[in-house]
């Protein structure tokens, strides 16, 4: 029944995929995906520190209700990232300290809540990755409906069950299963190029002539073409 169902994932990112992406910044992955994907600037890491990365176990729930979140937590296998779409509603917290400790002990790699959480002091003191849109003390209901392992939208970013979810201090991004290899190659190349640029900055050999060249090409007044003597 659409809107009230529990499904199983048919495929998901492997532990090898997780390890390949672990050292890549979200910003480089985003650049490799032409900056068209992202979990929304409002979804922020609330934990003290630590990378969020793993295959998505998705939940779509009615705002303010966490019945299906509890069911999804029961289905977690080690390494999963539980991605909860509550429609960005901040009226009620969907999870708090007890549920987070429970799913952490089951081996989850983190939780993303497109909605609110509570018990911020406990979350912010720990290293278990929690991303959320907001915080409120008001607790949830447990009436349903909801769905587990269906496509969800998190801040405009589509997340399919099993997709690779990555989150760092800059935010969240999802890599679709079919795109993992090509995105990894492009993001790795971007990361290597930026490291080379950083080395040139440190050595004072960075070439910034492209700035004036771009402005001249765009017809910007007041910018003169540089000569060899310059």
PDB file of C-alpha atoms in Angstrom:
ATOM      1  CA  UNK A   1       0.000   0.000   0.000  1.00  0.00           C
ATOM      2  CA  UNK A   2       1.538   3.278  -1.105  1.00  0.00           C
ATOM      3  CA  UNK A   3       2.152   5.462   1.920  1.00  0.00           C
ATOM      4  CA  UNK A   4       2.129   2.555   4.361  1.00  0.00           C
ATOM      5  CA  UNK A   5       4.621  -0.200   3.559  1.00  0.00           C
ATOM      6  CA  UNK A   6       7.913  -1.765   4.556  1.00  0.00           C
ATOM      7  CA  UNK A   7      10.174  -2.828   1.692  1.00  0.00           C
ATOM      8  CA  UNK A   8      13.595  -4.454   1.451  1.00  0.00           C
ATOM      9  CA  UNK A   9      16.551  -2.953  -0.372  1.00  0.00           C
ATOM     10  CA  UNK A  10      17.398  -4.718  -3.603  1.00  0.00           C
ATOM     11  CA  UNK A  11      20.986  -3.435  -3.703  1.00  0.00           C
ATOM     12  CA  UNK A  12      23.200  -1.096  -1.723  1.00  0.00           C
ATOM     13  CA  UNK A  13      26.640   0.483  -1.721  1.00  0.00           C
ATOM     14  CA  UNK A  14      29.298  -1.961  -0.583  1.00  0.00           C
ATOM     15  CA  UNK A  15      31.827  -1.599   2.214  1.00  0.00           C
ATOM     16  CA  UNK A  16      34.479  -1.280  -0.503  1.00  0.00           C
ATOM     17  CA  UNK A  17      32.580   1.684  -1.974  1.00  0.00           C
ATOM     18  CA  UNK A  18      32.426   3.272   1.473  1.00  0.00           C
ATOM     19  CA  UNK A  19      36.180   2.958   1.928  1.00  0.00           C
ATOM     20  CA  UNK A  20      36.888   4.391  -1.537  1.00  0.00           C
ATOM     21  CA  UNK A  21      34.937   7.556  -0.752  1.00  0.00           C
ATOM     22  CA  UNK A  22      35.963   7.933   2.889  1.00  0.00           C
ATOM     23  CA  UNK A  23      38.930  10.217   2.175  1.00  0.00           C
ATOM     24  CA  UNK A  24      37.121  12.477  -0.314  1.00  0.00           C
ATOM     25  CA  UNK A  25      35.581  15.780   0.850  1.00  0.00           C
ATOM     26  CA  UNK A  26      31.894  16.273   0.131  1.00  0.00           C
ATOM     27  CA  UNK A  27      32.799  19.483  -1.735  1.00  0.00           C
ATOM     28  CA  UNK A  28      34.931  17.545  -4.232  1.00  0.00           C
ATOM     29  CA  UNK A  29      32.217  14.947  -4.720  1.00  0.00           C
ATOM     30  CA  UNK A  30      29.724  17.763  -5.301  1.00  0.00           C
ATOM     31  CA  UNK A  31      32.002  19.359  -7.907  1.00  0.00           C
ATOM     32  CA  UNK A  32      32.353  15.985  -9.604  1.00  0.00           C
ATOM     33  CA  UNK A  33      28.549  15.852  -9.870  1.00  0.00           C
ATOM     34  CA  UNK A  34      28.435  19.312 -11.486  1.00  0.00           C
ATOM     35  CA  UNK A  35      27.094  20.912  -8.277  1.00  0.00           C
ATOM     36  CA  UNK A  36      23.572  19.696  -9.035  1.00  0.00           C
ATOM     37  CA  UNK A  37      23.164  17.488  -5.973  1.00  0.00           C
ATOM     38  CA  UNK A  38      23.071  18.383  -2.304  1.00  0.00           C
ATOM     39  CA  UNK A  39      21.061  17.752   0.818  1.00  0.00           C
ATOM     40  CA  UNK A  40      20.180  21.356   1.517  1.00  0.00           C
ATOM     41  CA  UNK A  41      22.121  23.886   3.539  1.00  0.00           C
ATOM     42  CA  UNK A  42      19.642  23.595   6.410  1.00  0.00           C
ATOM     43  CA  UNK A  43      20.650  20.028   7.229  1.00  0.00           C
ATOM     44  CA  UNK A  44      23.617  20.431   9.520  1.00  0.00           C
ATOM     45  CA  UNK A  45      25.836  18.043  11.497  1.00  0.00           C
ATOM     46  CA  UNK A  46      24.851  18.210  15.164  1.00  0.00           C
ATOM     47  CA  UNK A  47      27.453  15.779  16.527  1.00  0.00           C
ATOM     48  CA  UNK A  48      30.869  16.856  17.782  1.00  0.00           C
ATOM     49  CA  UNK A  49      32.873  15.496  14.892  1.00  0.00           C
ATOM     50  CA  UNK A  50      33.079  12.600  12.485  1.00  0.00           C
ATOM     51  CA  UNK A  51      32.305  11.656   8.903  1.00  0.00           C
ATOM     52  CA  UNK A  52      28.912  10.232   7.975  1.00  0.00           C
ATOM     53  CA  UNK A  53      29.160   7.644   5.211  1.00  0.00           C
ATOM     54  CA  UNK A  54      27.272   4.496   4.290  1.00  0.00           C
ATOM     55  CA  UNK A  55      24.431   3.012   2.251  1.00  0.00           C
ATOM     56  CA  UNK A  56      21.011   4.579   2.763  1.00  0.00           C
ATOM     57  CA  UNK A  57      18.175   2.882   4.588  1.00  0.00           C
ATOM     58  CA  UNK A  58      15.356   5.282   3.823  1.00  0.00           C
ATOM     59  CA  UNK A  59      12.235   6.252   5.757  1.00  0.00           C
ATOM     60  CA  UNK A  60       9.361   8.477   4.698  1.00  0.00           C
ATOM     61  CA  UNK A  61       7.068   9.458   7.510  1.00  0.00           C
ATOM     62  CA  UNK A  62       4.235  11.780   8.349  1.00  0.00           C
ATOM     63  CA  UNK A  63       5.628  14.939   9.977  1.00  0.00           C
ATOM     64  CA  UNK A  64       5.833  14.494  13.732  1.00  0.00           C
ATOM     65  CA  UNK A  65       5.450  10.696  13.696  1.00  0.00           C
ATOM     66  CA  UNK A  66       8.247   8.178  14.221  1.00  0.00           C
ATOM     67  CA  UNK A  67       6.507   4.768  14.075  1.00  0.00           C
ATOM     68  CA  UNK A  68       8.267   3.855  10.833  1.00  0.00           C
ATOM     69  CA  UNK A  69      11.543   5.261  12.134  1.00  0.00           C
ATOM     70  CA  UNK A  70      11.404   2.686  14.924  1.00  0.00           C
ATOM     71  CA  UNK A  71      10.750  -0.026  12.334  1.00  0.00           C
ATOM     72  CA  UNK A  72      13.666   1.132  10.195  1.00  0.00           C
ATOM     73  CA  UNK A  73      15.984   1.111  13.208  1.00  0.00           C
ATOM     74  CA  UNK A  74      15.041  -2.548  13.749  1.00  0.00           C
ATOM     75  CA  UNK A  75      16.084  -3.273  10.149  1.00  0.00           C
ATOM     76  CA  UNK A  76      19.511  -1.611  10.386  1.00  0.00           C
ATOM     77  CA  UNK A  77      22.581  -3.643   9.538  1.00  0.00           C
ATOM     78  CA  UNK A  78      26.079  -2.451  10.478  1.00  0.00           C
ATOM     79  CA  UNK A  79      27.227   0.434   8.306  1.00  0.00           C
ATOM     80  CA  UNK A  80      23.786   1.744   7.356  1.00  0.00           C
ATOM     81  CA  UNK A  81      22.887   5.431   7.282  1.00  0.00           C
ATOM     82  CA  UNK A  82      19.218   5.891   8.167  1.00  0.00           C
ATOM     83  CA  UNK A  83      17.788   8.714   6.047  1.00  0.00           C
ATOM     84  CA  UNK A  84      14.472  10.039   7.364  1.00  0.00           C
ATOM     85  CA  UNK A  85      12.244  12.297   5.286  1.00  0.00           C
ATOM     86  CA  UNK A  86       9.770  14.099   7.539  1.00  0.00           C
ATOM     87  CA  UNK A  87       9.057  16.879   5.084  1.00  0.00           C
ATOM     88  CA  UNK A  88      11.364  19.384   6.838  1.00  0.00           C
ATOM     89  CA  UNK A  89       8.750  19.796   9.594  1.00  0.00           C
ATOM     90  CA  UNK A  90      10.228  21.002  12.888  1.00  0.00           C
ATOM     91  CA  UNK A  91       7.118  20.767  15.056  1.00  0.00           C
ATOM     92  CA  UNK A  92       8.058  17.472  16.735  1.00  0.00           C
ATOM     93  CA  UNK A  93      11.392  15.743  17.266  1.00  0.00           C
ATOM     94  CA  UNK A  94      11.508  12.345  15.581  1.00  0.00           C
ATOM     95  CA  UNK A  95      14.477  10.946  17.488  1.00  0.00           C
ATOM     96  CA  UNK A  96      16.456  11.726  20.613  1.00  0.00           C
ATOM     97  CA  UNK A  97      19.222  10.385  22.810  1.00  0.00           C
ATOM     98  CA  UNK A  98      17.702   6.969  23.547  1.00  0.00           C
ATOM     99  CA  UNK A  99      16.892   6.090  19.948  1.00  0.00           C
ATOM    100  CA  UNK A 100      20.261   7.360  18.771  1.00  0.00           C
ATOM    101  CA  UNK A 101      22.093   5.253  21.328  1.00  0.00           C
ATOM    102  CA  UNK A 102      20.028   2.233  20.312  1.00  0.00           C
ATOM    103  CA  UNK A 103      20.770   2.508  16.592  1.00  0.00           C
ATOM    104  CA  UNK A 104      24.419   3.338  17.280  1.00  0.00           C
ATOM    105  CA  UNK A 105      24.763   0.104  19.248  1.00  0.00           C
ATOM    106  CA  UNK A 106      23.222  -1.778  16.332  1.00  0.00           C
ATOM    107  CA  UNK A 107      26.124  -0.584  14.181  1.00  0.00           C
ATOM    108  CA  UNK A 108      24.534   2.201  12.171  1.00  0.00           C
ATOM    109  CA  UNK A 109      26.963   4.659  10.600  1.00  0.00           C
ATOM    110  CA  UNK A 110      24.721   7.669  11.199  1.00  0.00           C
ATOM    111  CA  UNK A 111      21.285   9.217  10.907  1.00  0.00           C
ATOM    112  CA  UNK A 112      19.920  11.994   8.682  1.00  0.00           C
ATOM    113  CA  UNK A 113      16.651  13.635   9.725  1.00  0.00           C
ATOM    114  CA  UNK A 114      14.861  15.971   7.339  1.00  0.00           C
ATOM    115  CA  UNK A 115      13.034  17.253  10.394  1.00  0.00           C
ATOM    116  CA  UNK A 116      13.797  17.846  14.072  1.00  0.00           C
ATOM    117  CA  UNK A 117      15.619  15.975  16.826  1.00  0.00           C
ATOM    118  CA  UNK A 118      15.943  16.542  20.559  1.00  0.00           C
ATOM    119  CA  UNK A 119      18.512  15.950  23.324  1.00  0.00           C
ATOM    120  CA  UNK A 120      21.002  18.189  21.559  1.00  0.00           C
ATOM    121  CA  UNK A 121      23.445  18.209  24.466  1.00  0.00           C
ATOM    122  CA  UNK A 122      23.921  14.453  24.225  1.00  0.00           C
ATOM    123  CA  UNK A 123      24.144  14.503  20.426  1.00  0.00           C
ATOM    124  CA  UNK A 124      26.657  17.352  20.310  1.00  0.00           C
ATOM    125  CA  UNK A 125      28.853  15.703  22.943  1.00  0.00           C
ATOM    126  CA  UNK A 126      29.189  12.518  20.893  1.00  0.00           C
ATOM    127  CA  UNK A 127      30.826  11.421  17.657  1.00  0.00           C
ATOM    128  CA  UNK A 128      27.919   9.413  16.260  1.00  0.00           C
ATOM    129  CA  UNK A 129      26.968  11.290  13.060  1.00  0.00           C
ATOM    130  CA  UNK A 130      23.580  13.015  13.239  1.00  0.00           C
ATOM    131  CA  UNK A 131      22.422  15.514  10.613  1.00  0.00           C
ATOM    132  CA  UNK A 132      19.107  17.301  11.110  1.00  0.00           C
ATOM    133  CA  UNK A 133      17.124  20.346  10.041  1.00  0.00           C
ATOM    134  CA  UNK A 134      16.374  21.557  13.564  1.00  0.00           C
ATOM    135  CA  UNK A 135      15.886  20.886  17.262  1.00  0.00           C
ATOM    136  CA  UNK A 136      12.816  20.914  19.495  1.00  0.00           C
ATOM    137  CA  UNK A 137      11.952  19.469  22.891  1.00  0.00           C
ATOM    138  CA  UNK A 138       8.480  18.390  21.749  1.00  0.00           C
ATOM    139  CA  UNK A 139       8.340  14.622  21.229  1.00  0.00           C
ATOM    140  CA  UNK A 140       6.824  12.523  18.429  1.00  0.00           C
ATOM    141  CA  UNK A 141       3.665  10.492  17.892  1.00  0.00           C
ATOM    142  CA  UNK A 142       3.633   6.816  16.931  1.00  0.00           C
ATOM    143  CA  UNK A 143       0.561   6.408  14.773  1.00  0.00           C
ATOM    144  CA  UNK A 144       1.941   6.168  11.236  1.00  0.00           C
ATOM    145  CA  UNK A 145       1.604   5.976   8.343  1.00  0.00           C
ATOM    146  CA  UNK A 146       4.987   5.841   6.667  1.00  0.00           C
ATOM    147  CA  UNK A 147       7.237   3.848   4.366  1.00  0.00           C
ATOM    148  CA  UNK A 148      10.611   2.146   4.668  1.00  0.00           C
ATOM    149  CA  UNK A 149      13.028   1.745   1.755  1.00  0.00           C
ATOM    150  CA  UNK A 150      11.303   3.964  -0.770  1.00  0.00           C
ATOM    151  CA  UNK A 151      12.817   6.943  -2.639  1.00  0.00           C
ATOM    152  CA  UNK A 152      12.878  10.068  -0.460  1.00  0.00           C
ATOM    153  CA  UNK A 153      13.746  13.718  -0.971  1.00  0.00           C
ATOM    154  CA  UNK A 154      16.075  15.410   1.483  1.00  0.00           C
ATOM    155  CA  UNK A 155      16.364  19.149   0.902  1.00  0.00           C
ATOM    156  CA  UNK A 156      15.655  18.561  -2.780  1.00  0.00           C
ATOM    157  CA  UNK A 157      18.183  15.707  -3.031  1.00  0.00           C
ATOM    158  CA  UNK A 158      16.777  12.372  -4.180  1.00  0.00           C
ATOM    159  CA  UNK A 159      17.914   9.422  -2.068  1.00  0.00           C
ATOM    160  CA  UNK A 160      17.135   5.892  -3.179  1.00  0.00           C
ATOM    161  CA  UNK A 161      17.476   2.920  -0.845  1.00  0.00           C
ATOM    162  CA  UNK A 162      21.074   1.691  -0.985  1.00  0.00           C
ATOM    163  CA  UNK A 163      22.560   4.901  -2.412  1.00  0.00           C
ATOM    164  CA  UNK A 164      25.831   6.042  -0.882  1.00  0.00           C
ATOM    165  CA  UNK A 165      25.259   8.913   1.567  1.00  0.00           C
ATOM    166  CA  UNK A 166      28.196  11.098   2.641  1.00  0.00           C
ATOM    167  CA  UNK A 167      28.169  13.985   5.093  1.00  0.00           C
ATOM    168  CA  UNK A 168      30.898  16.209   6.510  1.00  0.00           C
ATOM    169  CA  UNK A 169      31.070  19.738   7.922  1.00  0.00           C
ATOM    170  CA  UNK A 170      30.082  21.177   4.533  1.00  0.00           C
ATOM    171  CA  UNK A 171      26.847  19.190   4.308  1.00  0.00           C
ATOM    172  CA  UNK A 172      25.336  16.104   2.705  1.00  0.00           C
ATOM    173  CA  UNK A 173      25.486  14.464  -0.679  1.00  0.00           C
ATOM    174  CA  UNK A 174      24.222  11.217  -2.186  1.00  0.00           C
ATOM    175  CA  UNK A 175      25.837   9.181  -4.933  1.00  0.00           C
ATOM    176  CA  UNK A 176      23.494   6.884  -6.845  1.00  0.00           C
ATOM    177  CA  UNK A 177      24.597   3.265  -7.116  1.00  0.00           C
ATOM    178  CA  UNK A 178      24.870   3.455 -10.902  1.00  0.00           C
ATOM    179  CA  UNK A 179      27.154   6.501 -10.675  1.00  0.00           C
ATOM    180  CA  UNK A 180      29.580   5.379  -7.970  1.00  0.00           C
ATOM    181  CA  UNK A 181      32.521   4.508 -10.221  1.00  0.00           C
ATOM    182  CA  UNK A 182      32.370   7.564 -12.473  1.00  0.00           C
ATOM    183  CA  UNK A 183      31.802   9.956  -9.559  1.00  0.00           C
ATOM    184  CA  UNK A 184      34.664   8.445  -7.581  1.00  0.00           C
ATOM    185  CA  UNK A 185      37.052   8.859 -10.509  1.00  0.00           C
ATOM    186  CA  UNK A 186      36.049  12.486 -11.071  1.00  0.00           C
ATOM    187  CA  UNK A 187      36.082  13.395  -7.377  1.00  0.00           C
ATOM    188  CA  UNK A 188      39.502  11.793  -6.893  1.00  0.00           C
ATOM    189  CA  UNK A 189      40.873  13.806  -9.816  1.00  0.00           C
ATOM    190  CA  UNK A 190      39.373  16.994  -8.373  1.00  0.00           C
ATOM    191  CA  UNK A 191      40.867  16.270  -4.966  1.00  0.00           C
ATOM    192  CA  UNK A 192      44.320  15.636  -6.471  1.00  0.00           C
ATOM    193  CA  UNK A 193      44.134  18.874  -8.500  1.00  0.00           C
ATOM    194  CA  UNK A 194      43.208  20.900  -5.414  1.00  0.00           C
ATOM    195  CA  UNK A 195      46.061  19.367  -3.422  1.00  0.00           C
ATOM    196  CA  UNK A 196      48.461  20.398  -6.200  1.00  0.00           C
ATOM    197  CA  UNK A 197      47.030  23.939  -6.094  1.00  0.00           C
ATOM    198  CA  UNK A 198      47.508  24.077  -2.334  1.00  0.00           C
ATOM    199  CA  UNK A 199      51.150  23.135  -2.776  1.00  0.00           C
ATOM    200  CA  UNK A 200      51.615  25.950  -5.307  1.00  0.00           C
ATOM    201  CA  UNK A 201      49.958  28.429  -2.950  1.00  0.00           C
ATOM    202  CA  UNK A 202      52.336  27.380  -0.180  1.00  0.00           C
ATOM    203  CA  UNK A 203      55.305  27.731  -2.532  1.00  0.00           C
ATOM    204  CA  UNK A 204      54.167  31.097  -3.919  1.00  0.00           C
ATOM    205  CA  UNK A 205      54.039  29.767  -7.481  1.00  0.00           C
ATOM    206  CA  UNK A 206      50.294  29.809  -8.070  1.00  0.00           C
ATOM    207  CA  UNK A 207      49.334  31.263 -11.472  1.00  0.00           C
ATOM    208  CA  UNK A 208      46.360  33.640 -11.198  1.00  0.00           C
ATOM    209  CA  UNK A 209      46.617  35.104 -14.713  1.00  0.00           C
ATOM    210  CA  UNK A 210      43.362  33.378 -15.606  1.00  0.00           C
ATOM    211  CA  UNK A 211      41.437  36.028 -13.653  1.00  0.00           C
ATOM    212  CA  UNK A 212      42.349  38.925 -15.947  1.00  0.00           C
ATOM    213  CA  UNK A 213      42.109  36.686 -18.996  1.00  0.00           C
ATOM    214  CA  UNK A 214      38.536  35.818 -18.069  1.00  0.00           C
ATOM    215  CA  UNK A 215      37.598  39.441 -17.398  1.00  0.00           C
ATOM    216  CA  UNK A 216      39.113  40.570 -20.704  1.00  0.00           C
ATOM    217  CA  UNK A 217      37.267  37.809 -22.564  1.00  0.00           C
ATOM    218  CA  UNK A 218      34.041  39.077 -20.981  1.00  0.00           C
ATOM    219  CA  UNK A 219      34.765  42.664 -22.050  1.00  0.00           C
ATOM    220  CA  UNK A 220      35.206  44.053 -18.534  1.00  0.00           C
ATOM    221  CA  UNK A 221      36.398  47.719 -18.647  1.00  0.00           C
ATOM    222  CA  UNK A 222      39.484  48.669 -16.691  1.00  0.00           C
ATOM    223  CA  UNK A 223      41.353  45.408 -17.177  1.00  0.00           C
ATOM    224  CA  UNK A 224      44.352  45.505 -19.463  1.00  0.00           C
ATOM    225  CA  UNK A 225      45.910  42.601 -21.242  1.00  0.00           C
ATOM    226  CA  UNK A 226      49.181  41.664 -19.614  1.00  0.00           C
ATOM    227  CA  UNK A 227      52.352  41.768 -21.672  1.00  0.00           C
ATOM    228  CA  UNK A 228      55.380  39.502 -21.290  1.00  0.00           C
ATOM    229  CA  UNK A 229      57.180  42.360 -19.514  1.00  0.00           C
ATOM    230  CA  UNK A 230      54.391  42.565 -16.968  1.00  0.00           C
TER     231      UNK A 230
END
